[in-house]
Amino acid sequence: MTSLYDQTVPVLTTILKTEVTLLKKAEDFSNENGTPMSELISARLYPDMYPLSMQVGVTIMFSKRFLELVVGQPLSVDVKEYTLDECYAVIEKTLAALAEVKPESVNGRGADKLDFNIGKKYTSATVQDWYVSTYLCVKFSCLSSRIRLLTVHNVSRFLIPTVFFHLTTLYDILRMKGVPLAKMNYLTHFLDGLVLC
């Protein structure tokens, strides 16, 4: 059975490394084609969606909230529109914090109970425990409804899907703006260490 640490820290690390790879491709595109990087960093898929820099900001927010609430590392996060340099800096800082996490500091936190707010709709999640019998609820002040999930379900049903959503949206914004990305640009860090046939 995969440990809670293995489901979180390496995955969040890989997502952030992928964001750096995609941002570097965007920077190369900007330099080669004269498209201002500020145009790319502020681009949105749709007017009511976050711009590219906020896609980075949200993945950072969730990574840091995970570190704060599950690992106990107090980290402040300012979710805002970032410049390219700020994106790189906040990702680097978060990667450094993730690198310090020891498996036992995550795997031993399964019994913690914390408040968890999500979106604008209330969700009563009476989830059958098929993996861990403890609850984890995480509180995000920017969200407005409450949900209670088992630790593993918080990770597998909310945290990881959320950061993947924002990573994918970052990729999609760059493709929409013409940055020449391919699936392997997205998958490169996820495939690190695998032997491909």
Short mmCIF file of C-alpha atoms in Angstrom, two decimals:
data_model
loop_
_atom_site.label_atom_id
_atom_site.label_comp_id
_atom_site.label_asym_id
_atom_site.label_seq_id
_atom_site.Cartn_x
_atom_site.Cartn_y
_atom_site.Cartn_z
CA MET A 1 0.00 0.00 0.00
CA THR A 2 1.35 3.42 -0.93
CA SER A 3 2.16 5.60 2.08
CA LEU A 4 0.60 9.00 2.64
CA TYR A 5 4.04 10.55 2.18
CA ASP A 6 4.48 8.84 -1.20
CA GLN A 7 1.05 10.06 -2.31
CA THR A 8 1.85 13.67 -1.47
CA VAL A 9 5.38 15.02 -1.17
CA PRO A 10 6.89 13.43 -4.32
CA VAL A 11 3.73 14.24 -6.30
CA LEU A 12 3.65 17.89 -5.21
CA THR A 13 7.37 18.13 -5.91
CA THR A 14 6.93 16.74 -9.41
CA ILE A 15 4.03 19.07 -10.14
CA LEU A 16 6.10 22.10 -9.12
CA LYS A 17 9.10 20.92 -11.17
CA THR A 18 6.76 20.54 -14.14
CA GLU A 19 5.55 24.10 -13.65
CA VAL A 20 9.17 25.29 -13.85
CA THR A 21 9.69 23.31 -17.06
CA LEU A 22 6.55 24.80 -18.63
CA LEU A 23 7.46 28.32 -17.53
CA LYS A 24 10.95 27.94 -19.04
CA LYS A 25 9.38 26.83 -22.33
CA ALA A 26 7.14 29.91 -22.17
CA GLU A 27 10.17 32.09 -21.51
CA ASP A 28 12.00 30.58 -24.51
CA PHE A 29 8.92 31.19 -26.67
CA SER A 30 8.71 34.79 -25.46
CA ASN A 31 12.39 35.43 -26.26
CA GLU A 32 12.22 33.76 -29.68
CA ASN A 33 8.92 35.26 -30.86
CA GLY A 34 8.81 38.65 -29.18
CA THR A 35 5.65 37.85 -27.26
CA PRO A 36 5.96 39.77 -23.99
CA MET A 37 6.28 37.39 -21.05
CA SER A 38 3.87 39.65 -19.17
CA GLU A 39 1.24 38.78 -21.80
CA LEU A 40 1.78 35.06 -21.22
CA ILE A 41 1.89 35.30 -17.44
CA SER A 42 -1.40 37.26 -17.34
CA ALA A 43 -3.23 35.14 -19.94
CA ARG A 44 -6.46 33.34 -19.02
CA LEU A 45 -8.40 30.55 -20.70
CA TYR A 46 -11.61 32.47 -20.05
CA PRO A 47 -12.31 35.87 -18.44
CA ASP A 48 -13.69 34.37 -15.21
CA MET A 49 -10.71 32.03 -14.73
CA TYR A 50 -7.44 32.76 -12.97
CA PRO A 51 -4.50 33.95 -15.07
CA LEU A 52 -1.45 31.77 -15.60
CA SER A 53 0.46 33.23 -12.65
CA MET A 54 -2.43 32.40 -10.32
CA GLN A 55 -2.32 28.80 -11.52
CA VAL A 56 1.17 28.75 -10.03
CA GLY A 57 -0.09 30.61 -6.97
CA VAL A 58 -2.83 28.08 -6.27
CA THR A 59 -0.51 25.06 -6.54
CA ILE A 60 1.86 26.84 -4.16
CA MET A 61 -0.99 27.65 -1.77
CA PHE A 62 -2.14 24.04 -1.57
CA SER A 63 1.41 22.72 -1.26
CA LYS A 64 2.16 25.13 1.56
CA ARG A 65 -1.15 24.50 3.33
CA PHE A 66 -0.36 20.79 3.17
CA LEU A 67 3.05 21.49 4.71
CA GLU A 68 1.54 23.71 7.38
CA LEU A 69 -1.38 21.55 8.41
CA VAL A 70 -0.12 18.03 7.90
CA VAL A 71 3.61 18.42 8.49
CA GLY A 72 3.44 21.38 10.87
CA GLN A 73 5.72 23.71 8.89
CA PRO A 74 4.29 27.22 9.31
CA LEU A 75 4.57 28.83 5.89
CA SER A 76 2.86 31.97 4.75
CA VAL A 77 1.51 32.15 1.25
CA ASP A 78 0.26 35.15 -0.64
CA VAL A 79 -1.94 33.99 -3.51
CA LYS A 80 -1.71 36.77 -6.05
CA GLU A 81 -0.72 37.43 -9.62
CA TYR A 82 3.03 36.88 -9.83
CA THR A 83 5.69 38.04 -12.26
CA LEU A 84 7.75 35.32 -13.94
CA ASP A 85 10.63 35.88 -11.50
CA GLU A 86 8.22 35.69 -8.56
CA CYS A 87 6.80 32.42 -9.95
CA TYR A 88 10.27 30.91 -10.07
CA ALA A 89 11.12 32.19 -6.59
CA VAL A 90 7.96 30.94 -4.88
CA ILE A 91 8.25 27.54 -6.59
CA GLU A 92 11.90 27.24 -5.56
CA LYS A 93 11.07 28.10 -1.95
CA THR A 94 8.23 25.58 -1.85
CA LEU A 95 10.39 22.86 -3.43
CA ALA A 96 13.01 23.47 -0.73
CA ALA A 97 10.35 23.13 1.98
CA LEU A 98 9.04 19.90 0.44
CA ALA A 99 12.58 18.51 0.25
CA GLU A 100 12.91 18.86 4.03
CA VAL A 101 9.85 16.72 4.76
CA LYS A 102 10.58 13.31 6.27
CA PRO A 103 8.17 10.44 5.56
CA GLU A 104 7.52 9.86 9.26
CA SER A 105 6.33 13.45 9.69
CA VAL A 106 3.55 12.84 7.16
CA ASN A 107 2.73 9.21 7.81
CA GLY A 108 2.31 9.89 11.54
CA ARG A 109 -0.30 12.62 11.09
CA GLY A 110 -3.24 10.48 10.07
CA ALA A 111 -5.20 11.00 13.29
CA ASP A 112 -5.19 14.79 13.11
CA LYS A 113 -8.55 16.52 12.78
CA LEU A 114 -8.57 19.92 11.11
CA ASP A 115 -11.32 22.08 9.59
CA PHE A 116 -11.58 22.00 5.79
CA ASN A 117 -13.40 24.59 3.73
CA ILE A 118 -14.00 24.05 0.03
CA GLY A 119 -15.61 26.18 -2.65
CA LYS A 120 -19.01 27.78 -2.29
CA LYS A 121 -21.10 24.64 -1.86
CA TYR A 122 -21.39 22.72 1.37
CA THR A 123 -20.42 19.10 1.05
CA SER A 124 -21.22 16.57 3.73
CA ALA A 125 -18.80 13.81 2.99
CA THR A 126 -19.59 10.75 5.01
CA VAL A 127 -16.96 8.69 3.30
CA GLN A 128 -16.46 4.99 3.97
CA ASP A 129 -12.96 4.40 5.20
CA TRP A 130 -11.32 1.83 2.94
CA TYR A 131 -7.78 2.89 3.73
CA VAL A 132 -7.30 5.02 6.83
CA SER A 133 -9.71 5.29 9.74
CA THR A 134 -8.86 8.85 10.73
CA TYR A 135 -10.21 12.16 9.56
CA LEU A 136 -8.38 15.11 8.10
CA CYS A 137 -10.07 18.38 7.49
CA VAL A 138 -8.06 21.30 6.18
CA LYS A 139 -9.13 24.92 6.47
CA PHE A 140 -8.51 27.34 3.61
CA SER A 141 -9.60 30.85 4.54
CA CYS A 142 -10.21 31.79 0.90
CA LEU A 143 -12.89 29.12 0.47
CA SER A 144 -16.33 29.14 1.98
CA SER A 145 -17.85 25.67 2.54
CA ARG A 146 -16.87 22.90 4.89
CA ILE A 147 -16.02 19.32 4.13
CA ARG A 148 -14.69 16.49 6.27
CA LEU A 149 -12.70 13.79 4.56
CA LEU A 150 -10.52 10.92 5.65
CA THR A 151 -6.84 11.77 5.38
CA VAL A 152 -6.25 9.65 2.33
CA HIS A 153 -9.42 10.89 0.70
CA ASN A 154 -8.43 14.49 1.30
CA VAL A 155 -5.22 13.76 -0.56
CA SER A 156 -6.66 11.59 -3.33
CA ARG A 157 -10.01 13.35 -3.85
CA PHE A 158 -9.13 16.99 -3.25
CA LEU A 159 -5.48 18.00 -2.82
CA ILE A 160 -3.89 16.08 -5.69
CA PRO A 161 -6.76 16.59 -8.20
CA THR A 162 -6.75 20.31 -7.39
CA VAL A 163 -3.04 20.83 -8.01
CA PHE A 164 -3.21 18.71 -11.17
CA PHE A 165 -6.13 20.85 -12.37
CA HIS A 166 -4.08 24.03 -11.96
CA LEU A 167 -0.97 22.49 -13.54
CA THR A 168 -3.06 21.38 -16.53
CA THR A 169 -4.68 24.81 -16.78
CA LEU A 170 -1.22 26.41 -16.82
CA TYR A 171 -0.26 24.06 -19.67
CA ASP A 172 -3.49 24.83 -21.53
CA ILE A 173 -3.02 28.59 -21.23
CA LEU A 174 0.47 28.32 -22.71
CA ARG A 175 -0.77 26.14 -25.58
CA MET A 176 -3.59 28.61 -26.25
CA LYS A 177 -0.97 31.38 -26.51
CA GLY A 178 1.06 29.35 -29.01
CA VAL A 179 3.85 28.02 -26.81
CA PRO A 180 5.08 24.83 -28.53
CA LEU A 181 4.46 22.28 -25.80
CA ALA A 182 3.90 18.58 -26.17
CA LYS A 183 2.67 15.91 -23.80
CA MET A 184 6.26 14.98 -22.90
CA ASN A 185 6.88 18.52 -21.61
CA TYR A 186 4.10 17.79 -19.13
CA LEU A 187 5.16 14.22 -18.35
CA THR A 188 8.96 14.56 -18.22
CA HIS A 189 9.33 14.84 -14.43
CA PHE A 190 6.60 12.26 -13.81
CA LEU A 191 8.60 9.76 -15.86
CA ASP A 192 11.96 10.49 -14.19
CA GLY A 193 13.55 7.27 -13.03
CA LEU A 194 11.28 4.99 -15.04
CA VAL A 195 12.75 2.59 -17.54
CA LEU A 196 10.84 3.03 -20.77
CA CYS A 197 10.61 0.12 -23.21
#
